[in-house]
Amino acid sequence: MKRDVRTKVGTWVGFVLIMVWCLLPVVWIFSLSLKSADETKAGSPQFLPKSWTFENYKEIIDNPDFTRALVNSFGISLIATLFSVVLATLAAYAIARLEFRGKRLVLSLALAIAMFPVVALVGPLFDMWRTFHLFNTWPGLIIPYMSFTLPLAIWVLSAFFREIPWEMEQAAQVDGATPMQAFRKVIVPLAAPGVFTAAILTFFFAWNEFVLAISLTSTTASRTVPAQMAYFVGADPFNPPYSQLATASVIVTVPVVLIVLLFQRKIVAGLTSGAVKG
């Protein structure tokens, strides 16, 4: 009995410590967003604001450059997610269901592309995009985002497709469905958790990406929020606007947190699919 009590207490203590460790930076950023600019300029500011203010949120929302960057982030992330998930679904289905030469090579190449450093591609992409007139445009960011998110989506979905019984698709074809109808009406609904997980991971990458966004844009026409935040400067280089940066970080983080809280079960289901057979 005492051992059970100690186990429960130890579990809760560990849980609380982990939560504090993970949430402390988030709480600190939120606290900074509620402080005035004069308070953040002071050396070693206290954890909680001396005087709570929402003026930073008003200034950020009224900033046309930030709102434009927010629209760019939503548009580019959604379009990149849509195209990546559609292509990854078709590719993963072919890899999981069909036997063809080079299937292992395709998966290996996809994994190699996913692990390739983004910084190494910035220079060549910069020159290519200026030649093709894609620099500082939405397609100029959507295409490389798709290149890096497709491999991950293919791996997630191929593992999920392998877990779906082949007999269900065969039964649909016996009932008169064409291969495309069987895929669209039987396989895709069953693979919905995996498709949803791939879409979430793709959206998160595009939403948080910084290196390509700041290297392949020059104006607010297509600059996303992470890149736009790099242009938040204060009166001098030694006094950056910490409160405004924290406020922008909170606003950008809210959509991600809401998505995770609303769809965490589907995300977990998609990530754990294929991990256990039987």
CSV table of N, CA and C in Angstrom, one decimal, residues 71-164:
chain,number,residue,atom,x,y,z
A,71,VAL,N,-1.4,37.0,-42.9
A,71,VAL,CA,-2.2,36.5,-44.1
A,71,VAL,C,-1.3,35.6,-44.9
A,72,ASN,N,-0.1,36.1,-45.2
A,72,ASN,CA,0.9,35.3,-46.0
A,72,ASN,C,1.1,33.9,-45.3
A,73,SER,N,1.3,33.9,-44.0
A,73,SER,CA,1.6,32.6,-43.3
A,73,SER,C,0.4,31.7,-43.5
A,74,PHE,N,-0.8,32.2,-43.2
A,74,PHE,CA,-2.0,31.3,-43.4
A,74,PHE,C,-2.1,30.8,-44.8
A,75,GLY,N,-2.0,31.7,-45.8
A,75,GLY,CA,-2.2,31.3,-47.2
A,75,GLY,C,-1.1,30.3,-47.6
A,76,ILE,N,0.1,30.6,-47.4
A,76,ILE,CA,1.2,29.8,-47.9
A,76,ILE,C,1.2,28.4,-47.2
A,77,SER,N,0.9,28.4,-45.9
A,77,SER,CA,0.9,27.2,-45.1
A,77,SER,C,-0.3,26.3,-45.5
A,78,LEU,N,-1.4,26.9,-45.8
A,78,LEU,CA,-2.6,26.1,-46.2
A,78,LEU,C,-2.4,25.5,-47.6
A,79,ILE,N,-1.9,26.3,-48.5
A,79,ILE,CA,-1.7,25.8,-49.9
A,79,ILE,C,-0.6,24.7,-49.9
A,80,ALA,N,0.5,24.9,-49.2
A,80,ALA,CA,1.5,23.9,-49.2
A,80,ALA,C,1.0,22.6,-48.5
A,81,THR,N,0.2,22.8,-47.5
A,81,THR,CA,-0.3,21.6,-46.8
A,81,THR,C,-1.3,20.8,-47.8
A,82,LEU,N,-2.1,21.5,-48.5
A,82,LEU,CA,-3.1,20.9,-49.4
A,82,LEU,C,-2.4,20.1,-50.4
A,83,PHE,N,-1.4,20.7,-51.1
A,83,PHE,CA,-0.7,20.0,-52.2
A,83,PHE,C,0.1,18.9,-51.7
A,84,SER,N,0.8,19.1,-50.6
A,84,SER,CA,1.7,18.1,-50.0
A,84,SER,C,0.9,16.8,-49.6
A,85,VAL,N,-0.3,17.0,-49.0
A,85,VAL,CA,-1.0,15.9,-48.5
A,85,VAL,C,-1.6,15.1,-49.7
A,86,VAL,N,-2.1,15.8,-50.7
A,86,VAL,CA,-2.7,15.1,-51.9
A,86,VAL,C,-1.6,14.3,-52.6
A,87,LEU,N,-0.5,14.9,-52.8
A,87,LEU,CA,0.6,14.1,-53.5
A,87,LEU,C,1.1,13.0,-52.6
A,88,ALA,N,1.3,13.3,-51.3
A,88,ALA,CA,1.8,12.3,-50.4
A,88,ALA,C,0.8,11.1,-50.3
A,89,THR,N,-0.5,11.4,-50.3
A,89,THR,CA,-1.5,10.3,-50.2
A,89,THR,C,-1.4,9.4,-51.4
A,90,LEU,N,-1.3,9.9,-52.6
A,90,LEU,CA,-1.2,9.1,-53.8
A,90,LEU,C,0.2,8.3,-53.8
A,91,ALA,N,1.3,9.0,-53.4
A,91,ALA,CA,2.6,8.3,-53.4
A,91,ALA,C,2.6,7.2,-52.4
A,92,ALA,N,2.1,7.5,-51.2
A,92,ALA,CA,2.2,6.5,-50.1
A,92,ALA,C,1.3,5.3,-50.4
A,93,TYR,N,0.2,5.6,-51.0
A,93,TYR,CA,-0.7,4.5,-51.4
A,93,TYR,C,0.0,3.5,-52.4
A,94,ALA,N,0.7,4.2,-53.4
A,94,ALA,CA,1.4,3.4,-54.4
A,94,ALA,C,2.5,2.6,-53.8
A,95,ILE,N,3.2,3.2,-52.8
A,95,ILE,CA,4.3,2.5,-52.1
A,95,ILE,C,3.8,1.4,-51.3
A,96,ALA,N,2.7,1.6,-50.6
A,96,ALA,CA,2.2,0.5,-49.7
A,96,ALA,C,1.5,-0.6,-50.4
A,97,ARG,N,0.8,-0.3,-51.6
A,97,ARG,CA,0.0,-1.3,-52.2
A,97,ARG,C,0.7,-2.0,-53.4
A,98,LEU,N,1.5,-1.3,-54.1
A,98,LEU,CA,2.1,-1.8,-55.4
A,98,LEU,C,3.5,-2.3,-55.2
A,99,GLU,N,3.8,-3.3,-56.0
A,99,GLU,CA,5.2,-3.9,-56.0
A,99,GLU,C,5.9,-3.4,-57.3
A,100,PHE,N,6.9,-2.7,-57.1
A,100,PHE,CA,7.7,-2.2,-58.3
A,100,PHE,C,9.1,-2.0,-57.9
A,101,ARG,N,10.0,-2.0,-58.9
A,101,ARG,CA,11.4,-1.9,-58.7
A,101,ARG,C,11.7,-0.5,-58.1
A,102,GLY,N,12.6,-0.5,-57.2
A,102,GLY,CA,13.1,0.8,-56.6
A,102,GLY,C,12.2,1.3,-55.5
A,103,LYS,N,11.3,0.5,-55.0
A,103,LYS,CA,10.4,1.1,-53.9
A,103,LYS,C,11.2,1.4,-52.7
A,104,ARG,N,12.2,0.6,-52.3
A,104,ARG,CA,13.0,0.9,-51.2
A,104,ARG,C,13.9,2.2,-51.5
A,105,LEU,N,14.3,2.3,-52.7
A,105,LEU,CA,15.1,3.4,-53.1
A,105,LEU,C,14.3,4.7,-53.0
A,106,VAL,N,13.0,4.7,-53.4
A,106,VAL,CA,12.2,5.8,-53.3
A,106,VAL,C,12.0,6.3,-51.8
A,107,LEU,N,11.8,5.3,-50.9
A,107,LEU,CA,11.7,5.7,-49.5
A,107,LEU,C,13.0,6.2,-48.9
A,108,SER,N,14.1,5.6,-49.4
A,108,SER,CA,15.4,6.1,-48.9
A,108,SER,C,15.7,7.5,-49.3
A,109,LEU,N,15.4,7.8,-50.6
A,109,LEU,CA,15.6,9.1,-51.1
A,109,LEU,C,14.7,10.1,-50.4
A,110,ALA,N,13.4,9.7,-50.1
A,110,ALA,CA,12.5,10.6,-49.4
A,110,ALA,C,13.1,10.9,-48.0
A,111,LEU,N,13.6,9.9,-47.3
A,111,LEU,CA,14.2,10.1,-46.0
A,111,LEU,C,15.4,11.0,-46.1
A,112,ALA,N,16.2,10.8,-47.2
A,112,ALA,CA,17.4,11.6,-47.3
A,112,ALA,C,17.1,13.1,-47.6
A,113,ILE,N,16.0,13.3,-48.4
A,113,ILE,CA,15.6,14.7,-48.6
A,113,ILE,C,15.1,15.4,-47.4
A,114,ALA,N,14.4,14.6,-46.5
A,114,ALA,CA,13.9,15.2,-45.3
A,114,ALA,C,15.0,15.6,-44.3
A,115,MET,N,16.1,14.8,-44.4
A,115,MET,CA,17.2,15.1,-43.5
A,115,MET,C,18.2,16.1,-44.1
A,116,PHE,N,18.0,16.5,-45.3
A,116,PHE,CA,19.0,17.5,-46.0
A,116,PHE,C,18.9,18.8,-45.3
A,117,PRO,N,20.0,19.5,-45.0
A,117,PRO,CA,19.9,20.8,-44.3
A,117,PRO,C,19.4,21.9,-45.2
A,118,VAL,N,18.4,22.6,-44.7
A,118,VAL,CA,17.8,23.7,-45.4
A,118,VAL,C,18.8,24.8,-45.8
A,119,VAL,N,19.7,25.1,-45.0
A,119,VAL,CA,20.7,26.2,-45.2
A,119,VAL,C,21.5,25.9,-46.5
A,120,ALA,N,21.8,24.6,-46.8
A,120,ALA,CA,22.6,24.3,-47.9
A,120,ALA,C,21.9,24.6,-49.3
A,121,LEU,N,20.5,24.7,-49.2
A,121,LEU,CA,19.8,25.0,-50.4
A,121,LEU,C,19.4,26.4,-50.6
A,122,VAL,N,19.7,27.3,-49.6
A,122,VAL,CA,19.2,28.7,-49.7
A,122,VAL,C,19.9,29.4,-50.9
A,123,GLY,N,21.2,29.2,-51.0
A,123,GLY,CA,22.0,29.9,-52.1
A,123,GLY,C,21.5,29.5,-53.5
A,124,PRO,N,21.5,28.2,-53.8
A,124,PRO,CA,21.0,27.8,-55.2
A,124,PRO,C,19.5,28.2,-55.4
A,125,LEU,N,18.7,28.1,-54.4
A,125,LEU,CA,17.3,28.5,-54.6
A,125,LEU,C,17.2,30.0,-54.8
A,126,PHE,N,18.0,30.8,-54.1
A,126,PHE,CA,18.0,32.2,-54.3
A,126,PHE,C,18.3,32.6,-55.8
A,127,ASP,N,19.3,32.0,-56.3
A,127,ASP,CA,19.7,32.3,-57.7
A,127,ASP,C,18.6,31.8,-58.7
A,128,MET,N,18.1,30.6,-58.5
A,128,MET,CA,17.1,30.0,-59.3
A,128,MET,C,15.8,30.8,-59.3
A,129,TRP,N,15.4,31.2,-58.1
A,129,TRP,CA,14.1,31.9,-58.0
A,129,TRP,C,14.2,33.3,-58.7
A,130,ARG,N,15.3,33.9,-58.6
A,130,ARG,CA,15.4,35.2,-59.2
A,130,ARG,C,15.4,35.0,-60.8
A,131,THR,N,16.0,33.9,-61.2
A,131,THR,CA,16.0,33.7,-62.7
A,131,THR,C,14.6,33.4,-63.2
A,132,PHE,N,13.8,32.6,-62.4
A,132,PHE,CA,12.5,32.2,-62.8
A,132,PHE,C,11.4,33.1,-62.3
A,133,HIS,N,11.8,34.2,-61.7
A,133,HIS,CA,10.9,35.3,-61.3
A,133,HIS,C,9.9,34.7,-60.2
A,134,LEU,N,10.5,33.9,-59.4
A,134,LEU,CA,9.7,33.3,-58.2
A,134,LEU,C,10.2,33.9,-56.9
A,135,PHE,N,11.2,34.7,-56.9
A,135,PHE,CA,11.7,35.4,-55.7
A,135,PHE,C,10.6,36.3,-55.2
A,136,ASN,N,10.4,36.3,-53.9
A,136,ASN,CA,9.4,37.2,-53.2
A,136,ASN,C,8.0,36.9,-53.7
A,137,THR,N,7.7,35.7,-53.9
A,137,THR,CA,6.3,35.3,-54.3
A,137,THR,C,5.8,34.1,-53.4
A,138,TRP,N,4.5,33.9,-53.4
A,138,TRP,CA,4.0,32.8,-52.7
A,138,TRP,C,4.5,31.5,-53.2
A,139,PRO,N,4.4,31.2,-54.6
A,139,PRO,CA,5.0,30.0,-55.1
A,139,PRO,C,6.4,29.7,-54.8
A,140,GLY,N,7.2,30.8,-54.6
A,140,GLY,CA,8.6,30.7,-54.3
A,140,GLY,C,8.8,30.1,-52.9
A,141,LEU,N,7.9,30.2,-52.0
A,141,LEU,CA,7.9,29.5,-50.7
A,141,LEU,C,7.2,28.2,-50.7
A,142,ILE,N,6.1,28.1,-51.4
A,142,ILE,CA,5.2,26.9,-51.4
A,142,ILE,C,6.0,25.7,-51.9
A,143,ILE,N,6.7,25.9,-53.0
A,143,ILE,CA,7.4,24.8,-53.7
A,143,ILE,C,8.5,24.2,-52.7
A,144,PRO,N,9.4,25.0,-52.2
A,144,PRO,CA,10.4,24.4,-51.2
A,144,PRO,C,9.8,23.8,-50.0
A,145,TYR,N,8.7,24.4,-49.5
A,145,TYR,CA,8.0,23.9,-48.3
A,145,TYR,C,7.5,22.5,-48.7
A,146,MET,N,6.9,22.3,-49.9
A,146,MET,CA,6.4,21.0,-50.3
A,146,MET,C,7.5,20.0,-50.4
A,147,SER,N,8.7,20.5,-50.9
A,147,SER,CA,9.8,19.6,-51.1
A,147,SER,C,10.3,19.0,-49.7
A,148,PHE,N,10.2,19.7,-48.7
A,148,PHE,CA,10.7,19.2,-47.4
A,148,PHE,C,9.6,18.5,-46.6
A,149,THR,N,8.3,18.8,-46.8
A,149,THR,CA,7.3,18.2,-46.1
A,149,THR,C,6.7,16.9,-46.7
A,150,LEU,N,6.9,16.8,-48.1
A,150,LEU,CA,6.4,15.6,-48.7
A,150,LEU,C,7.1,14.3,-48.2
A,151,PRO,N,8.4,14.2,-48.0
A,151,PRO,CA,9.0,13.0,-47.5
A,151,PRO,C,8.4,12.5,-46.1
A,152,LEU,N,8.2,13.5,-45.2
A,152,LEU,CA,7.6,13.1,-43.9
A,152,LEU,C,6.2,12.6,-44.1
A,153,ALA,N,5.4,13.3,-44.9
A,153,ALA,CA,4.0,12.9,-45.1
A,153,ALA,C,4.0,11.5,-45.8
A,154,ILE,N,4.9,11.3,-46.7
A,154,ILE,CA,4.9,9.9,-47.4
A,154,ILE,C,5.2,8.8,-46.4
A,155,TRP,N,6.1,9.1,-45.5
A,155,TRP,CA,6.5,8.0,-44.5
A,155,TRP,C,5.3,7.8,-43.5
A,156,VAL,N,4.7,8.8,-43.1
A,156,VAL,CA,3.5,8.7,-42.2
A,156,VAL,C,2.4,7.9,-42.8
A,157,LEU,N,2.1,8.3,-44.0
A,157,LEU,CA,0.9,7.7,-44.7
A,157,LEU,C,1.2,6.3,-45.2
A,158,SER,N,2.4,6.1,-45.7
A,158,SER,CA,2.7,4.7,-46.1
A,158,SER,C,2.6,3.7,-45.0
A,159,ALA,N,3.0,4.1,-43.8
A,159,ALA,CA,2.9,3.2,-42.6
A,159,ALA,C,1.4,3.0,-42.3
A,160,PHE,N,0.6,4.0,-42.5
A,160,PHE,CA,-0.9,3.9,-42.2
A,160,PHE,C,-1.6,3.0,-43.3
A,161,PHE,N,-1.2,3.2,-44.5
A,161,PHE,CA,-1.9,2.4,-45.6
A,161,PHE,C,-1.5,0.9,-45.5
A,162,ARG,N,-0.3,0.6,-45.0
A,162,ARG,CA,0.0,-0.8,-44.8
A,162,ARG,C,-0.8,-1.5,-43.8
A,163,GLU,N,-1.4,-0.7,-42.9
A,163,GLU,CA,-2.2,-1.3,-41.8
A,163,GLU,C,-3.7,-1.6,-42.2
A,164,ILE,N,-4.1,-1.0,-43.4
A,164,ILE,CA,-5.5,-1.2,-43.8
A,164,ILE,C,-5.6,-2.5,-44.6
